[in-house]
Coordinates of C-alpha atoms in Angstrom, one line a residue:
M1 CA -11.3 11.2 -6.9
R2 CA -13.4 13.7 -8.9
R3 CA -15.0 11.3 -11.4
L4 CA -18.8 11.8 -11.4
A5 CA -21.1 9.0 -10.3
P6 CA -24.3 7.8 -12.0
A7 CA -27.5 9.7 -11.6
V8 CA -28.7 10.0 -8.0
L9 CA -31.8 8.0 -7.2
V10 CA -35.1 9.8 -6.6
A11 CA -35.7 10.2 -2.9
L12 CA -37.7 11.9 -0.2
T13 CA -37.4 15.6 0.4
L14 CA -36.4 16.3 3.9
S15 CA -36.9 19.4 6.0
A16 CA -36.6 19.6 9.8
A17 CA -36.4 22.9 11.7
L18 CA -33.2 23.4 13.8
T19 CA -33.8 24.7 17.3
S20 CA -30.2 25.5 18.2
A21 CA -26.8 26.2 16.6
P22 CA -23.2 25.3 17.3
A23 CA -21.0 28.0 18.8
R24 CA -18.6 27.9 15.9
A25 CA -20.8 29.9 13.5
Q26 CA -23.7 32.1 14.5
A27 CA -24.8 32.0 10.8
H28 CA -25.9 28.4 11.4
Q29 CA -28.9 29.6 13.4
D30 CA -32.4 29.0 12.2
R31 CA -31.3 27.1 9.2
R32 CA -33.3 24.1 8.0
A33 CA -32.0 20.7 7.0
L34 CA -30.8 20.5 3.5
G35 CA -31.6 17.4 1.5
I36 CA -31.5 15.4 -1.8
E37 CA -32.9 18.3 -3.8
H38 CA -29.4 19.8 -3.7
C39 CA -27.9 16.8 -5.6
A40 CA -27.7 16.0 -9.3
A41 CA -25.7 13.4 -11.2
G42 CA -23.7 12.3 -8.3
V43 CA -22.7 15.8 -7.1
C44 CA -24.3 17.6 -4.2
H45 CA -23.8 21.3 -3.3
F46 CA -25.1 22.9 -0.1
D47 CA -24.9 26.7 0.3
V48 CA -23.8 26.8 3.9
P49 CA -21.3 29.1 5.8
P50 CA -18.1 27.7 7.3
G51 CA -18.6 25.4 10.3
A52 CA -19.0 21.7 11.2
Y53 CA -21.9 19.8 9.6
D54 CA -23.4 16.4 10.1
V55 CA -24.2 14.6 6.9
R56 CA -26.5 11.6 7.0
V57 CA -26.9 9.4 3.9
L58 CA -29.2 6.6 3.0
L59 CA -27.6 4.2 0.5
G60 CA -28.8 1.3 -1.6
G61 CA -30.8 0.3 -4.7
D62 CA -32.6 -2.5 -6.5
T63 CA -29.2 -4.0 -7.3
A64 CA -26.1 -4.5 -5.2
S65 CA -24.3 -1.2 -4.6
S66 CA -21.1 0.1 -3.2
T67 CA -20.9 3.8 -2.4
A68 CA -18.2 6.2 -1.1
V69 CA -18.4 10.0 -0.5
T70 CA -15.6 12.5 -1.1
G71 CA -15.9 16.3 -0.7
E72 CA -14.3 19.7 -0.8
T73 CA -10.7 19.5 -1.8
R74 CA -10.4 15.7 -2.6
R75 CA -11.2 14.8 1.0
S76 CA -12.3 11.2 1.7
L77 CA -15.4 11.4 4.0
L78 CA -17.2 8.1 3.9
P79 CA -15.5 4.8 3.1
E80 CA -16.8 2.4 0.5
T81 CA -20.1 1.1 1.9
A82 CA -21.8 -2.0 0.4
A83 CA -25.6 -2.6 0.3
A84 CA -27.2 -5.8 -0.8
P85 CA -29.9 -5.7 -3.6
G86 CA -33.0 -4.1 -2.3
R87 CA -31.4 -3.1 1.0
R88 CA -30.9 0.4 2.5
V89 CA -27.9 1.3 4.6
A90 CA -27.7 4.5 6.7
R91 CA -24.4 6.2 7.4
A92 CA -23.3 9.5 8.9
F93 CA -20.2 11.7 9.1
T94 CA -19.2 15.2 10.3
V95 CA -17.4 17.5 7.9
D96 CA -15.4 20.7 8.5
V97 CA -16.4 23.4 6.0
R98 CA -13.8 26.1 5.8
T99 CA -12.2 28.8 3.7
P100 CA -9.8 28.1 2.2
E101 CA -11.3 24.6 1.8
G102 CA -8.0 22.9 1.2
E103 CA -4.5 24.0 2.3
P104 CA -4.5 27.1 4.4
T105 CA -2.3 29.1 2.0
G106 CA -4.1 27.7 -1.1
P107 CA -7.1 29.1 -3.1
D108 CA -10.4 29.7 -1.3
G109 CA -12.2 27.0 -3.4
S110 CA -15.9 27.0 -3.9
P111 CA -18.2 28.4 -1.1
G112 CA -20.4 26.0 0.8
L113 CA -20.2 22.2 1.0
D114 CA -19.5 20.2 -2.1
L115 CA -19.8 16.4 -2.0
V116 CA -19.2 13.8 -4.7
V117 CA -21.0 10.4 -4.6
G118 CA -18.7 7.7 -6.0
G119 CA -17.6 4.2 -5.4
A120 CA -17.7 1.0 -7.4
A121 CA -21.5 1.0 -7.8
P122 CA -22.9 4.2 -6.2
A123 CA -26.5 4.5 -5.1
L124 CA -27.6 7.5 -3.0
V125 CA -31.2 7.3 -1.9
D126 CA -31.3 10.2 0.5
I127 CA -29.1 12.8 2.2
R128 CA -29.5 15.3 5.0
V129 CA -27.1 18.1 6.0
T130 CA -27.5 19.9 9.3
P131 CA -25.2 22.0 11.5
A132 CA -23.3 19.8 13.9
R133 CA -24.2 20.4 17.5
H134 CA -21.3 20.2 19.9
A135 CA -19.2 18.3 17.5
R136 CA -15.6 17.5 18.6
Q137 CA -12.8 18.3 16.3
I138 CA -9.2 17.1 15.6
L139 CA -7.0 19.9 14.2
L140 CA -4.0 18.9 12.2
V141 CA -0.8 20.9 12.0
G142 CA 1.6 19.5 9.4
D143 CA 3.2 19.5 6.0
S144 CA 2.6 18.0 2.6
T145 CA 2.5 14.5 4.0
V146 CA -0.5 15.4 6.1
C147 CA -2.4 18.1 4.1
D148 CA -5.4 18.0 1.9
Q149 CA -3.5 17.8 -1.4
P150 CA -5.3 19.7 -4.2
G151 CA -4.2 17.5 -7.1
A152 CA -4.0 13.8 -7.9
P153 CA -2.2 11.5 -7.4
Y154 CA -1.0 13.2 -4.2
S155 CA -2.7 12.7 -0.9
G156 CA -1.7 13.5 2.7
W157 CA -2.7 11.1 5.5
G158 CA -4.9 13.8 7.0
Q159 CA -6.9 13.8 3.8
Q160 CA -7.8 10.2 4.4
L161 CA -8.4 10.3 8.1
P162 CA -12.2 11.3 8.1
P163 CA -13.5 7.9 6.9
Y164 CA -12.0 6.3 10.0
L165 CA -14.1 8.6 12.2
R166 CA -17.9 8.6 13.0
A167 CA -20.4 11.4 13.1
G168 CA -19.7 13.8 16.0
L169 CA -15.9 14.1 15.2
S170 CA -14.6 16.2 12.4
V171 CA -11.1 16.7 11.0
A172 CA -10.0 20.3 10.6
N173 CA -6.9 19.8 8.4
R174 CA -4.6 22.9 8.7
A175 CA -1.5 21.2 7.4
D176 CA 0.2 23.0 4.5
S177 CA 2.7 21.9 1.9
G178 CA 6.3 22.9 2.3
E179 CA 6.1 24.0 6.0
S180 CA 8.7 23.6 8.7
T181 CA 8.3 24.4 12.4
V182 CA 9.9 27.8 11.6
T183 CA 7.6 28.8 8.7
Y184 CA 4.4 27.4 10.3
L185 CA 4.9 29.5 13.4
G186 CA 5.9 32.5 11.4
N187 CA 2.9 32.6 9.0
P188 CA -0.3 34.3 10.3
Q189 CA -2.3 32.2 7.9
L190 CA -1.1 29.1 9.7
W191 CA -0.3 29.0 13.5
D192 CA -2.0 32.3 14.4
T193 CA -5.2 31.1 12.7
V194 CA -5.1 27.6 14.2
R195 CA -4.7 29.0 17.7
Q196 CA -8.0 30.9 17.3
L197 CA -9.8 27.7 16.2
I198 CA -8.8 25.6 19.2
R199 CA -11.6 25.0 21.6
P200 CA -11.2 23.4 25.1
G201 CA -10.8 19.7 24.8
D202 CA -9.8 19.7 21.0
L203 CA -7.1 17.4 19.9
V204 CA -4.3 19.1 17.9
L205 CA -2.0 16.6 16.1
I206 CA 1.4 18.2 15.2
Q207 CA 3.6 16.6 12.6
L208 CA 6.3 18.9 11.3
A209 CA 9.8 17.7 10.4
H210 CA 10.2 17.0 6.6
N211 CA 11.0 20.6 5.8
D212 CA 13.1 21.4 8.9
K213 CA 16.2 20.6 6.8
T214 CA 18.2 23.6 8.0
T215 CA 16.7 23.9 11.5
D216 CA 19.2 23.4 14.3
E217 CA 18.2 21.2 17.3
P218 CA 17.7 24.0 19.9
T219 CA 15.5 25.9 17.5
Y220 CA 13.5 22.8 16.5
R221 CA 13.0 21.7 20.1
A222 CA 12.0 25.3 21.1
N223 CA 9.5 25.4 18.2
L224 CA 7.9 22.2 19.2
T225 CA 7.5 23.4 22.7
T226 CA 6.0 26.7 21.5
L227 CA 3.4 24.7 19.6
V228 CA 2.6 22.5 22.6
D229 CA 2.3 25.5 24.9
G230 CA 0.1 27.4 22.4
V231 CA -2.4 24.5 22.2
R232 CA -2.5 24.1 26.0
A233 CA -3.0 27.9 26.4
R234 CA -6.3 27.5 24.5
G235 CA -7.4 24.5 26.5
G236 CA -6.6 22.1 23.7
R237 CA -4.8 18.7 23.9
P238 CA -1.6 18.6 22.0
V239 CA -0.4 15.4 20.4
L240 CA 3.1 15.2 18.9
V241 CA 3.4 13.0 15.8
T242 CA 6.8 11.8 14.4
P243 CA 7.0 12.1 10.6
V244 CA 6.2 9.3 8.1
V245 CA 9.4 7.7 6.8
R246 CA 10.8 8.3 3.4
R247 CA 11.0 5.1 1.3
W248 CA 14.7 5.0 1.1
F249 CA 16.1 1.5 1.5
N250 CA 19.6 0.3 2.5
A251 CA 21.1 -2.6 0.6
D252 CA 20.0 -5.0 3.4
G253 CA 16.3 -4.0 3.0
T254 CA 16.1 -1.7 6.1
L255 CA 15.4 2.0 6.4
D256 CA 18.1 2.7 8.9
N257 CA 19.6 5.7 7.2
D258 CA 19.3 9.5 7.7
T259 CA 17.2 10.1 4.6
A260 CA 14.6 7.6 5.5
L261 CA 14.4 8.5 9.2
L262 CA 14.4 12.3 8.9
V263 CA 17.9 13.2 10.2
N264 CA 18.7 16.6 8.6
G265 CA 22.0 17.9 7.2
L266 CA 22.9 19.3 10.6
G267 CA 22.5 15.9 12.2
V268 CA 19.2 16.7 13.9
N269 CA 17.3 13.5 14.4
H270 CA 13.8 14.9 14.1
P271 CA 11.9 11.8 15.4
A272 CA 14.2 11.5 18.4
V273 CA 13.8 15.2 19.3
I274 CA 10.0 14.8 19.0
R275 CA 10.0 11.8 21.3
S276 CA 12.2 13.7 23.8
V277 CA 9.9 16.8 23.8
A278 CA 6.8 14.6 24.2
A279 CA 8.4 12.9 27.3
E280 CA 9.6 16.2 28.8
E281 CA 6.3 18.0 28.3
G282 CA 4.0 15.0 29.2
V283 CA 2.4 15.1 25.7
P284 CA 0.9 12.0 24.1
L285 CA 3.1 10.7 21.2
I286 CA 2.1 9.0 18.0
D287 CA 5.3 7.4 16.8
L288 CA 4.4 7.4 13.1
T289 CA 8.0 7.1 12.1
A290 CA 8.3 3.7 13.9
R291 CA 4.9 2.5 12.6
T292 CA 5.6 3.5 9.0
K293 CA 9.2 2.1 9.1
A294 CA 7.9 -1.3 10.2
L295 CA 5.2 -1.3 7.6
V296 CA 7.4 -0.2 4.7
E297 CA 10.2 -2.7 5.6
S298 CA 7.7 -5.5 6.0
R299 CA 6.4 -4.9 2.4
G300 CA 9.9 -4.6 1.0
A301 CA 11.4 -2.5 -1.7
E302 CA 8.9 -3.5 -4.5
A303 CA 5.6 -3.8 -2.7
S304 CA 6.1 -0.6 -0.8
K305 CA 6.2 1.5 -4.0
S306 CA 2.4 1.7 -4.1
L307 CA 2.4 3.5 -0.7
Y308 CA 4.3 6.4 -2.3
L309 CA 4.4 8.1 -5.7
Y310 CA 7.4 6.1 -6.9
D311 CA 5.7 4.7 -10.0
E312 CA 4.3 8.0 -11.0
N313 CA 7.1 10.5 -10.1
K314 CA 9.9 8.4 -8.6
D315 CA 8.8 10.2 -5.4
N316 CA 9.7 8.4 -2.1
T317 CA 8.4 11.1 0.2
H318 CA 4.8 11.9 -0.8
T319 CA 2.1 9.3 -0.5
S320 CA -0.4 8.0 -2.9
V321 CA -4.1 7.8 -2.0
H322 CA -3.5 4.2 -1.1
G323 CA -0.5 5.0 1.1
A324 CA -2.2 8.0 2.8
T325 CA -5.2 5.8 3.5
V326 CA -3.0 3.1 5.1
Y327 CA -1.0 5.7 7.1
A328 CA -4.3 7.3 8.3
G329 CA -5.3 3.9 9.5
L330 CA -2.1 3.8 11.6
V331 CA -3.1 7.2 13.1
R332 CA -6.5 5.9 13.9
D333 CA -5.0 2.9 15.6
E334 CA -2.9 5.1 17.8
L335 CA -5.8 7.4 18.7
L336 CA -7.6 4.4 20.0
A337 CA -4.6 2.8 21.7
L338 CA -3.8 6.1 23.5
R339 CA -7.5 6.6 24.3
L340 CA -7.4 10.1 22.8
V341 CA -10.9 9.7 21.3
P342 CA -13.9 7.7 22.5
A343 CA -14.0 4.3 20.7
A344 CA -17.6 5.1 19.8
L345 CA -16.4 7.9 17.5
V346 CA -14.0 5.7 15.5
R347 CA -14.6 3.2 12.7
V348 CA -12.7 0.0 13.1

């Protein structure tokens, strides 16, 4: 993910005055567009304050190229994009710049916006970074299966969601490793901070279950309701997400067991409770448990290993970059099916 790309191609210097600024950060005001002069050897650094930024790139070269862009804490931002020899391809995305730049309880990371130009045959001709005006955002509340994982080979599905979205919609991933509904609500760095970030109309996707191993059902149900109510109180749109399955097969090749389907030691069936709360509260539901169960079972015990970190760590819970990308695609599909985001803002 952090391997440097070949030298960036020489390009035009861009500067265009901004006449307004997004409400999220007053520090955006009167800043000029930042361009290719901030890039060298496949790495770009832009000295900007926290906020949402539109990034527009021009890709291509004299030979066939294939370019992807990652940034900040191993976030995928632009999917692999091909350009024929001599052709130029323009693409754009919106990125959330924040401190800490990865997990909310992790290190601050480097200030500003850092991008890495990679891919099979990268070729960056031009780049332009400007504060995003009126950008929509999807906030993510979750655990290690969702978060921006700091170290390879781990990856949460939220870390791979941005390439499925177009410019004008950013992902503010506030998921954090090891969190349950109890600890997420109880940590001021987490829920208290997220609530302040919610703007009217923002989607807030909530997936917390893997670490609620000792949470009884009344408490778990009440915590989910508290999260939903908190989002609504800020004018946001809560979406409950059932957890991704663990890759834990029965002898018959199914995942119909408590370990795989997130039933804790107290007998609390987390996906079932989430479905129930969603129905009671009139909240949209992304049933990622059902979707990932069907996918893992269809691939079988051997082929499904690549979705998780089985080969690397005998880990049947945490996803690989490949698995996180596949699961993020399932989330994208549900966002479209439920009409939670405009189709024009989603890559298909």
